[in-house]
Short mmCIF file of C-alpha atoms in Angstrom, two decimals:
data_model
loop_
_atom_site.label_atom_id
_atom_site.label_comp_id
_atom_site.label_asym_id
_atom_site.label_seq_id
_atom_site.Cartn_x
_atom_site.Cartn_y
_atom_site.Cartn_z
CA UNK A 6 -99.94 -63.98 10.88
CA UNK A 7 -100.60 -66.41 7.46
CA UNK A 8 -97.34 -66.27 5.39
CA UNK A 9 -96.80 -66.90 2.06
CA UNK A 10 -93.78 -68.50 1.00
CA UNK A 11 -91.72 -68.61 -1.97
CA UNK A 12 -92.32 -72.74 -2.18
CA UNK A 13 -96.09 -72.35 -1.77
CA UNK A 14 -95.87 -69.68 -5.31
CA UNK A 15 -93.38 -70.91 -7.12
CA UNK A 16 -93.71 -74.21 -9.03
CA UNK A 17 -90.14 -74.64 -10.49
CA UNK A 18 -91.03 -76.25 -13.98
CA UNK A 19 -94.05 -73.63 -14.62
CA UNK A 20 -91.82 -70.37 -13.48
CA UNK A 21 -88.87 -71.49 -15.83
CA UNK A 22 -91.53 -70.73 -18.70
CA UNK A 23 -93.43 -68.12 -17.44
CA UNK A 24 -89.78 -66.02 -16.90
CA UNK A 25 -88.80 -66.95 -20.48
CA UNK A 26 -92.10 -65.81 -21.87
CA UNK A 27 -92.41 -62.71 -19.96
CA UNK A 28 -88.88 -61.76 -20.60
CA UNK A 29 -89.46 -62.11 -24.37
CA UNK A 30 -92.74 -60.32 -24.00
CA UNK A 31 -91.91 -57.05 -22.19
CA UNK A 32 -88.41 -56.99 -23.47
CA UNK A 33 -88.17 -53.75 -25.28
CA UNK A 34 -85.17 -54.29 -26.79
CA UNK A 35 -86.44 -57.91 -28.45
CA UNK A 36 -89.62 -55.69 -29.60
CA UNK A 37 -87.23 -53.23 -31.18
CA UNK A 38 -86.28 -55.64 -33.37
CA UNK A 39 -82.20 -55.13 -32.72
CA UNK A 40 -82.27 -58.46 -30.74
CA UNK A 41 -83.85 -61.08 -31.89
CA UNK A 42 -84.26 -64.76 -30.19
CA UNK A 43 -82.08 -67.09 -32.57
CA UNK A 44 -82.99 -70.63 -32.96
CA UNK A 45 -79.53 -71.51 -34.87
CA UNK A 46 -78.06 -70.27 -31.42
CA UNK A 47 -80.69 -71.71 -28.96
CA UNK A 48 -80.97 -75.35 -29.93
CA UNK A 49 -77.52 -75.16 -29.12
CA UNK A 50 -77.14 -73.76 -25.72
CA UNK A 51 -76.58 -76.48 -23.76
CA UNK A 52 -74.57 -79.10 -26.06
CA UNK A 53 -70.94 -79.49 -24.80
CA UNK A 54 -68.32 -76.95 -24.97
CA UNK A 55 -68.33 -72.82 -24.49
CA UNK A 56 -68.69 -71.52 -27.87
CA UNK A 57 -71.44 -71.98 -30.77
CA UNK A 58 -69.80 -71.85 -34.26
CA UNK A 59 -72.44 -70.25 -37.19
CA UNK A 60 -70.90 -71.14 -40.32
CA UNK A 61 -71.75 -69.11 -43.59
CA UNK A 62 -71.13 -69.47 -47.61
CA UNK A 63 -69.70 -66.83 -49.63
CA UNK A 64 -71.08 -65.32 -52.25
CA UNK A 65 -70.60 -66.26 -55.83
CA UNK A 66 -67.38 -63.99 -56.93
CA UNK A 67 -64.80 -63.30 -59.90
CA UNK A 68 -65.64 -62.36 -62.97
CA UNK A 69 -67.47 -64.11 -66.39
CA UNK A 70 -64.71 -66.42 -68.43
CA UNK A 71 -64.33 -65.72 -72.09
CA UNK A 72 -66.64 -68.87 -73.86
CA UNK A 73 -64.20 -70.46 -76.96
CA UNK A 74 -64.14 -73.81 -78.32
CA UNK A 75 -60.84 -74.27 -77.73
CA UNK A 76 -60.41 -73.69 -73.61
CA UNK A 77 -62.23 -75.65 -70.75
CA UNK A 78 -64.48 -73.74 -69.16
CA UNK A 79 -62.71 -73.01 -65.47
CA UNK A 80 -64.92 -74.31 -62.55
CA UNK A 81 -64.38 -71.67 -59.79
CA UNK A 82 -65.00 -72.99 -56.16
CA UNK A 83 -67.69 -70.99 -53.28
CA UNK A 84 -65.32 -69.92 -49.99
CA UNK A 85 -67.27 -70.22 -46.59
CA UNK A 86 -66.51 -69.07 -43.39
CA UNK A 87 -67.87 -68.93 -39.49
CA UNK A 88 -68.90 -66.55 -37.11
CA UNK A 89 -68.24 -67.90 -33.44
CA UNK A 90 -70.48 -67.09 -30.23
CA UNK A 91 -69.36 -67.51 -26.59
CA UNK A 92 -71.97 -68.81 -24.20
CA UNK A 93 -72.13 -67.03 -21.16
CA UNK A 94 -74.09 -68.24 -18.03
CA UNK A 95 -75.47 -66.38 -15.30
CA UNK A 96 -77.17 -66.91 -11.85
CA UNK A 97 -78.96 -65.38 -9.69
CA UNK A 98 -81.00 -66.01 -6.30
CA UNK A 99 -83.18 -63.63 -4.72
CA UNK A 100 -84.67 -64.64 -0.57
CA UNK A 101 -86.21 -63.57 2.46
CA UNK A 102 -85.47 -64.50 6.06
CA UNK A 103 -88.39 -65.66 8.15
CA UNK A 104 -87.44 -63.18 10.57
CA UNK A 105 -87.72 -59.60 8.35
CA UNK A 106 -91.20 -61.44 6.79
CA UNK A 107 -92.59 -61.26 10.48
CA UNK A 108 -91.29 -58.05 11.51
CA UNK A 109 -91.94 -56.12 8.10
CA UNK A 110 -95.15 -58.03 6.76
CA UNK A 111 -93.63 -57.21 3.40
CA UNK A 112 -94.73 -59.07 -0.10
CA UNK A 113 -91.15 -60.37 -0.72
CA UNK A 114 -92.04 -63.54 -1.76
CA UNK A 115 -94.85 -61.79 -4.28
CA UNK A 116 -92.55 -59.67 -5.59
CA UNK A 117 -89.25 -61.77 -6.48
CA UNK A 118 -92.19 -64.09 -7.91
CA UNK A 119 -93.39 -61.31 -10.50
CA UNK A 120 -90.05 -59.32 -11.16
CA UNK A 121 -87.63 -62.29 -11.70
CA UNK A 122 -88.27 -61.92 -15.66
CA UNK A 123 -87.44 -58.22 -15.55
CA UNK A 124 -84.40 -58.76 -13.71
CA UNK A 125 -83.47 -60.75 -16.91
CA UNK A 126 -84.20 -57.95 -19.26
CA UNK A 127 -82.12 -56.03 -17.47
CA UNK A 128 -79.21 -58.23 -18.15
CA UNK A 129 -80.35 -58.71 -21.45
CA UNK A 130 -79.68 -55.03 -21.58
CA UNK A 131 -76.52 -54.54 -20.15
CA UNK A 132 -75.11 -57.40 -22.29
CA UNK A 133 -76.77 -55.68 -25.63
CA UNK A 134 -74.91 -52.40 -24.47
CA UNK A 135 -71.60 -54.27 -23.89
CA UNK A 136 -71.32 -55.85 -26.81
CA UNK A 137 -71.74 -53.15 -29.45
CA UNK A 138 -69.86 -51.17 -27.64
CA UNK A 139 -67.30 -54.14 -28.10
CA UNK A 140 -67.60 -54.79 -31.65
CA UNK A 141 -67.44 -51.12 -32.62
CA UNK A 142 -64.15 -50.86 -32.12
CA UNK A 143 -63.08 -53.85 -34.17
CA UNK A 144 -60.97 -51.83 -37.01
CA UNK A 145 -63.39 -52.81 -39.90
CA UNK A 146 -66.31 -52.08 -38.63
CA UNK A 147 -65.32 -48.83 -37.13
CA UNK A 148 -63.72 -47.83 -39.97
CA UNK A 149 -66.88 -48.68 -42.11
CA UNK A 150 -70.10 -48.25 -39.38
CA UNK A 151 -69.37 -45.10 -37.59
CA UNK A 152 -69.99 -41.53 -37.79
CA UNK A 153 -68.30 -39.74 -35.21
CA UNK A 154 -69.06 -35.71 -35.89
CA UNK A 155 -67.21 -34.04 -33.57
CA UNK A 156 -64.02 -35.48 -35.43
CA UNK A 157 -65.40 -34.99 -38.63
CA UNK A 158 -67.39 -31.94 -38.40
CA UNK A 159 -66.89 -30.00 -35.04
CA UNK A 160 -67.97 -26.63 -36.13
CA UNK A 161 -71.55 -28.57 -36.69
CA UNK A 162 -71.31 -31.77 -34.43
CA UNK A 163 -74.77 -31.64 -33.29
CA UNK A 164 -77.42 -34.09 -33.28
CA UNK A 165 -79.52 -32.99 -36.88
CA UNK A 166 -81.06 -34.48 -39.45
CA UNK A 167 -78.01 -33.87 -41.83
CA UNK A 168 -75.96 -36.20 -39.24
CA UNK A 169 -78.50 -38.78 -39.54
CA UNK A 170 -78.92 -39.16 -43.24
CA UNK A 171 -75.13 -39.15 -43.48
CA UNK A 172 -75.08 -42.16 -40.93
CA UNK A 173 -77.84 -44.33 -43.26
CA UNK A 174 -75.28 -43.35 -45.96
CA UNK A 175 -72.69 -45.47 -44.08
CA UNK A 176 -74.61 -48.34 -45.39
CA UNK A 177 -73.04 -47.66 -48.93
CA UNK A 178 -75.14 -49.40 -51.25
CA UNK A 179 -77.45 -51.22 -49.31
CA UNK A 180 -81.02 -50.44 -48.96
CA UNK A 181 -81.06 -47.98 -45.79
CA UNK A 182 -84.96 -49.84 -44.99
CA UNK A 183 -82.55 -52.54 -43.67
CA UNK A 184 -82.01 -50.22 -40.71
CA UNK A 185 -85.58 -50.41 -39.20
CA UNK A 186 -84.92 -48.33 -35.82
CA UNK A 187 -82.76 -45.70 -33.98
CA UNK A 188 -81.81 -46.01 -30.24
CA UNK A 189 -80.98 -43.17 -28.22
CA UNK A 190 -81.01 -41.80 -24.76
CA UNK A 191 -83.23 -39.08 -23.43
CA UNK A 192 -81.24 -35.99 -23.54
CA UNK A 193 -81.10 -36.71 -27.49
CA UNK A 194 -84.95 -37.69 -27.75
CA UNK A 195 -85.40 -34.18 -26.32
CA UNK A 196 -83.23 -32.66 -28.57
CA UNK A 197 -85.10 -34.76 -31.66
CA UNK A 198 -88.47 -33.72 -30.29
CA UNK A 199 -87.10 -29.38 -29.69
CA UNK A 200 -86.59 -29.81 -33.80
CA UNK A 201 -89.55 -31.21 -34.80
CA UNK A 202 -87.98 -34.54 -36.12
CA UNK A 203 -90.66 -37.12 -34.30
CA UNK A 204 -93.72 -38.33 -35.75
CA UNK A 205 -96.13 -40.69 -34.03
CA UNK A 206 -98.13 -42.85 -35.84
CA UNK A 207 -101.09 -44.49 -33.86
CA UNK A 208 -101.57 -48.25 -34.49
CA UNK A 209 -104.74 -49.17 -34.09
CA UNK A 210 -107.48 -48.10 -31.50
CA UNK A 211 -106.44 -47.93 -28.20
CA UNK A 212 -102.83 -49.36 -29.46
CA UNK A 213 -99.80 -47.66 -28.17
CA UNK A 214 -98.22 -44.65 -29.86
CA UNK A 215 -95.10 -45.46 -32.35
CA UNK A 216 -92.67 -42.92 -32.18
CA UNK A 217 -90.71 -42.60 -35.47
CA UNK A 218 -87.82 -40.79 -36.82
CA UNK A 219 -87.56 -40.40 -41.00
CA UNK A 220 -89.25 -43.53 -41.08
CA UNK A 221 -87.38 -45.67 -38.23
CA UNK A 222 -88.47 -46.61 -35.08
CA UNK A 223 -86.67 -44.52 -32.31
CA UNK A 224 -86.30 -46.57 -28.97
CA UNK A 225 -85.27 -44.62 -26.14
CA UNK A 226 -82.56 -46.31 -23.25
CA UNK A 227 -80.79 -43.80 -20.60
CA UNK A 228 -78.40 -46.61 -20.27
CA UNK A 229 -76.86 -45.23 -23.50
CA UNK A 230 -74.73 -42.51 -21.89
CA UNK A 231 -73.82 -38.94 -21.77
CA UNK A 232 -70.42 -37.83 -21.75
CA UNK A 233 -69.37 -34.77 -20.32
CA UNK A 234 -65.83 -33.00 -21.32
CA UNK A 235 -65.68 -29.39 -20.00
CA UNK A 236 -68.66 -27.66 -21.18
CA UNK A 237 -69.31 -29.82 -23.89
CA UNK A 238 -71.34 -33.19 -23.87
CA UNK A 239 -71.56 -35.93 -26.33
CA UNK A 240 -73.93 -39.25 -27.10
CA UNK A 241 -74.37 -41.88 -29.24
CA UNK A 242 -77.00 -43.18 -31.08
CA UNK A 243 -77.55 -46.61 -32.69
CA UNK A 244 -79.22 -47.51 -35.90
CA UNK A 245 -80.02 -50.91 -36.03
CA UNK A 246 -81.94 -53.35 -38.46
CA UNK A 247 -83.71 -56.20 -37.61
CA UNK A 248 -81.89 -58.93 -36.55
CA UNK A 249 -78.86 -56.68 -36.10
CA UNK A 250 -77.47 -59.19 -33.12
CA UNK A 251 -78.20 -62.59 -33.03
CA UNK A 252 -79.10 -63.66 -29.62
CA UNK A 253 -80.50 -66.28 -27.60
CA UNK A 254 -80.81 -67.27 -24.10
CA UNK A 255 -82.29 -70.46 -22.05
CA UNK A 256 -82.86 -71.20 -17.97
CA UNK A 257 -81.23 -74.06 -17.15
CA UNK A 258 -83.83 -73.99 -14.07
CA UNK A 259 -85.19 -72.67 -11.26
CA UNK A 260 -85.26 -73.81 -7.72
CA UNK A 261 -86.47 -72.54 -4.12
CA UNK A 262 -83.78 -73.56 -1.05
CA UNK A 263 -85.29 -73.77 2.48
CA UNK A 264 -82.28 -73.19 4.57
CA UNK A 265 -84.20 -73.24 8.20
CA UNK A 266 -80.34 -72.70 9.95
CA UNK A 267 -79.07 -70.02 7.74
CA UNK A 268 -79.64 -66.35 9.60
CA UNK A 269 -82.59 -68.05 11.48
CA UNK A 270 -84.28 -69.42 8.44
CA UNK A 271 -84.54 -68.22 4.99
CA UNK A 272 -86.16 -68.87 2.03
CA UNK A 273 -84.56 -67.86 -1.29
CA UNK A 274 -85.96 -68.88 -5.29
CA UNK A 275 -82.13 -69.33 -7.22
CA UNK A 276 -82.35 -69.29 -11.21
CA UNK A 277 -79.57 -70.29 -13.37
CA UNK A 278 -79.52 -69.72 -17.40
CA UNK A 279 -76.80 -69.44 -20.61
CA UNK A 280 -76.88 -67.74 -23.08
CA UNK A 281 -75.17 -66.44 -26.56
CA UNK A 282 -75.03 -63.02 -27.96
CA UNK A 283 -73.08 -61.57 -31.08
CA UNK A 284 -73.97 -59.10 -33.86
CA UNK A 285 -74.74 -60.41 -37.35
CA UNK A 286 -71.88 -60.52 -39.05
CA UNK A 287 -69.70 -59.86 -36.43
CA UNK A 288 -67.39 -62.59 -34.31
CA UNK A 289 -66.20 -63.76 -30.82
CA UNK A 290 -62.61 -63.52 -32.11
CA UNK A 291 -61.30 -67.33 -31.84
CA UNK A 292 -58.47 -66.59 -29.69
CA UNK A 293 -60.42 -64.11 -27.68
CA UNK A 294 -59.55 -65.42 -23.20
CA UNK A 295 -62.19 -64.01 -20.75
CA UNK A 296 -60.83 -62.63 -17.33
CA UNK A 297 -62.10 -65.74 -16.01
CA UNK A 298 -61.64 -68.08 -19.10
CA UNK A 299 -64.90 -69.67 -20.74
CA UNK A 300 -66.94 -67.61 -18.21
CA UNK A 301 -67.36 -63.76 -20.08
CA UNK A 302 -69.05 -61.02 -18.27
CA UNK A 303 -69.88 -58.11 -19.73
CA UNK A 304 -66.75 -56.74 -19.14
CA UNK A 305 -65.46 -58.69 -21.46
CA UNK A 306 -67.50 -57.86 -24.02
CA UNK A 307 -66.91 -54.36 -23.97
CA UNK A 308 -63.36 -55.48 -24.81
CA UNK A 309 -61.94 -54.58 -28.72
CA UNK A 310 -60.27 -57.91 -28.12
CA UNK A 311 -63.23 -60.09 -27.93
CA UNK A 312 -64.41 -58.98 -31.89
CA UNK A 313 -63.48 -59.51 -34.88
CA UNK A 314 -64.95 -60.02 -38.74
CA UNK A 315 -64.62 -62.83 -39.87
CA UNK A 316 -62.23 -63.70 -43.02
CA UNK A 317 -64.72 -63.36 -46.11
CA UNK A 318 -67.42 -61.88 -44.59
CA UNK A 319 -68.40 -58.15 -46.30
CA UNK A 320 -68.66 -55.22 -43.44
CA UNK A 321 -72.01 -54.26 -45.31
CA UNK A 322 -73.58 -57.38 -43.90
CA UNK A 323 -73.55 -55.75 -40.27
CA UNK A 324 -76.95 -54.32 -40.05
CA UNK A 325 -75.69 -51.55 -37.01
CA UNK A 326 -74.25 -47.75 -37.00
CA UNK A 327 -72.96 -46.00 -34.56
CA UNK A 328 -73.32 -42.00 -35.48
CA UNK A 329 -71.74 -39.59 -32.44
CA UNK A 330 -72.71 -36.24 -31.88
CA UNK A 331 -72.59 -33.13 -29.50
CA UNK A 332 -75.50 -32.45 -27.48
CA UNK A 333 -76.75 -28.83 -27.06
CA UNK A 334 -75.98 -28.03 -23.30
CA UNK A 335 -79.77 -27.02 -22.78
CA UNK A 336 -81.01 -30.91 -22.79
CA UNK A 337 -77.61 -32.24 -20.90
CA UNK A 338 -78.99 -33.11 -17.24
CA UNK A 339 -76.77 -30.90 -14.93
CA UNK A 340 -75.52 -33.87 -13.10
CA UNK A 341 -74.50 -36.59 -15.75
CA UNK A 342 -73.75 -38.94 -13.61
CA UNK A 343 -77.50 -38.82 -12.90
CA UNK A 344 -77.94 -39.66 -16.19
CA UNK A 345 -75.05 -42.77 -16.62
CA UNK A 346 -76.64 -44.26 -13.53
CA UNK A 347 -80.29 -44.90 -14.44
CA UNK A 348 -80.58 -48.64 -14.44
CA UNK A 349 -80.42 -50.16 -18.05
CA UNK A 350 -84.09 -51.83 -17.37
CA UNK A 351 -85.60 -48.66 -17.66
CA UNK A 352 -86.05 -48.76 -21.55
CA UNK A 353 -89.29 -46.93 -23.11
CA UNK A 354 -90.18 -48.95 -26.95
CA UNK A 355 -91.79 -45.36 -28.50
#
């Protein structure tokens, strides 16, 4: 039987950039436009130390002095700050043993060749998803970015165009076109579509469909959950502009281990990358510890702790808002967990 093997497809050098270009490619998320490859943050990724420190100036504040001839005019100084990103680095090896290649005939080594990048946007994912959930609960931005209805209207908490427009009002007086695009799960894209609030504008010929909502793109990600309290269920949905979280990632390389001893020989392709993610506007709080310091998971992200705005910089800045809402029980999957367990890779861009 001919074999193929993992060394005979995999040139290390050429797969590190084919992964990073497909990943950026068929990302969804990166399309979106909520996460956007940084290059302030990825020129930096692999200088010394764990964090990556974005410093900022302040606007021009205080108010006009009274011109005389007989006072110096006072010379008022500009305040600056920093937002701080934590690197995080991640690994993962994927491998065959010689044995279950003879027995099964299966394309392994095809396969962990061509899916490696999605594998990545799946991380990419599950670290977008940990980290607003994160920073939403830093005081501030809660306080300022979120619209939770079924606090503060329960007798009409459910997903509707008046809930929407209220959560672009959240941007005060900002221009709401800086939110470009709504993410949501499923079981609220139904709910969108049963009232008529979804056009689709065609691109170009033979382009695909865009599926708007009053103007903003709507993405749709089941990874976004539904949660289910007696007979009533609620979601979330994120507005987002572009650039909303600053993001970058880089492989630090690939490589494919023969281990001819190991469980009678196997083969395995083992890639290895860091990365930095934070939302604009929005910072790794300084005195923030991992569970396993300088190494954060996504656990850790999820974490109020790990957030906080920084001193001088103005809420409105954040381009993201989170606006809560009940779901009508007719578009609620009858098994939620269902529903929390889809893998977050399986993203639609409509």
């Amino acid at each position: 039987m001919a074999e193929t093997h993992l060394k005979d497809l995999i040139i290390p050098e050429v797969f590190d950039n084919w992964v990073q270009n497909d990943s950026t490619k068929t990302n969804n998320l990166v399309n979106s436009g909520i996460l956007t490859p940084d290059p302030d943050l990825g020129g930096r990724l692999m200088d010394a130390g764990t964090k990556v420190t974005i410093p900022f100036i302040n606007d021009l504040e205080g108010n006009a002095d009274n011109w005389t001839d007989d006072a110096d005019i006072e010379v008022s100084n500009l305040t600056s700050g920093s937002q701080v990103g934590m690197k995080f680095y991640q690994a993962k090896a994927f491998g065959q043993t010689d044995i279950s290649t003879l027995i099964s005939g299966a394309p392994v080594s095809e396969r962990i060749g061509s899916r490696f990048s999605n594998f990545w946007n799946t991380c990419d994912e599950t670290m977008l998803l940990a980290v607003l959930n994160g920073a939403f609960q830093v005081d501030d931005v809660a306080n300022a970015k979120i619209l939770d209805l079924t606090t503060k209207s329960p007798t009409s908490a459910e997903f509707s165009a008046k809930g929407f427009i209220a959560a672009l009002g959240l941007m005060g007086d900002q221009p709401e076109s800086l939110l470009t695009g709504i993410s949501v799960n499923s079981a609220t894209y139904a709910m969108m579509k049963a009232q008529n609030l979804i056009d689709t504008i065609q691109p170009s010929n033979g382009g695909t469909p865009i599926n708007v909502y009053n103007g903003k793109q709507v993405v749709i990600d089941d990874a976004i959950p539904v949660e289910k309290s007696g007979n009533k269920s609620t979601s979330v949905a994120y507005l987002f502009g572009t650039g909303a979280v600053r993001y970058s990632s880089q492989l630090y390389g690939t490589k494919v281990v023969d281990e001819p001893l190991k469980q009678g020989g196997r083969e395995s392709v083992v890639q290895k990358r860091v990365g930095c993610i934070h939302p604009a506007g929005i910072s790794i709080d300084p005195a923030f510890v991992p569970n396993k310091p300088n190494f954060p998971t996504p656990d850790d992200f999820k974490k109020k702790a790990a957030w906080t705005l920084p001193k001088g910089m103005d809420v409105r800045n954040v381009r993201l808002v989170q606006y809560k809402f009940q779901l009508d029980p007719l578009f609620v999957p009858a098994d939620t967990s269902k529903q929390q367990a889809v893998q977050p890779g399986d993203t639609q861009n409509h």
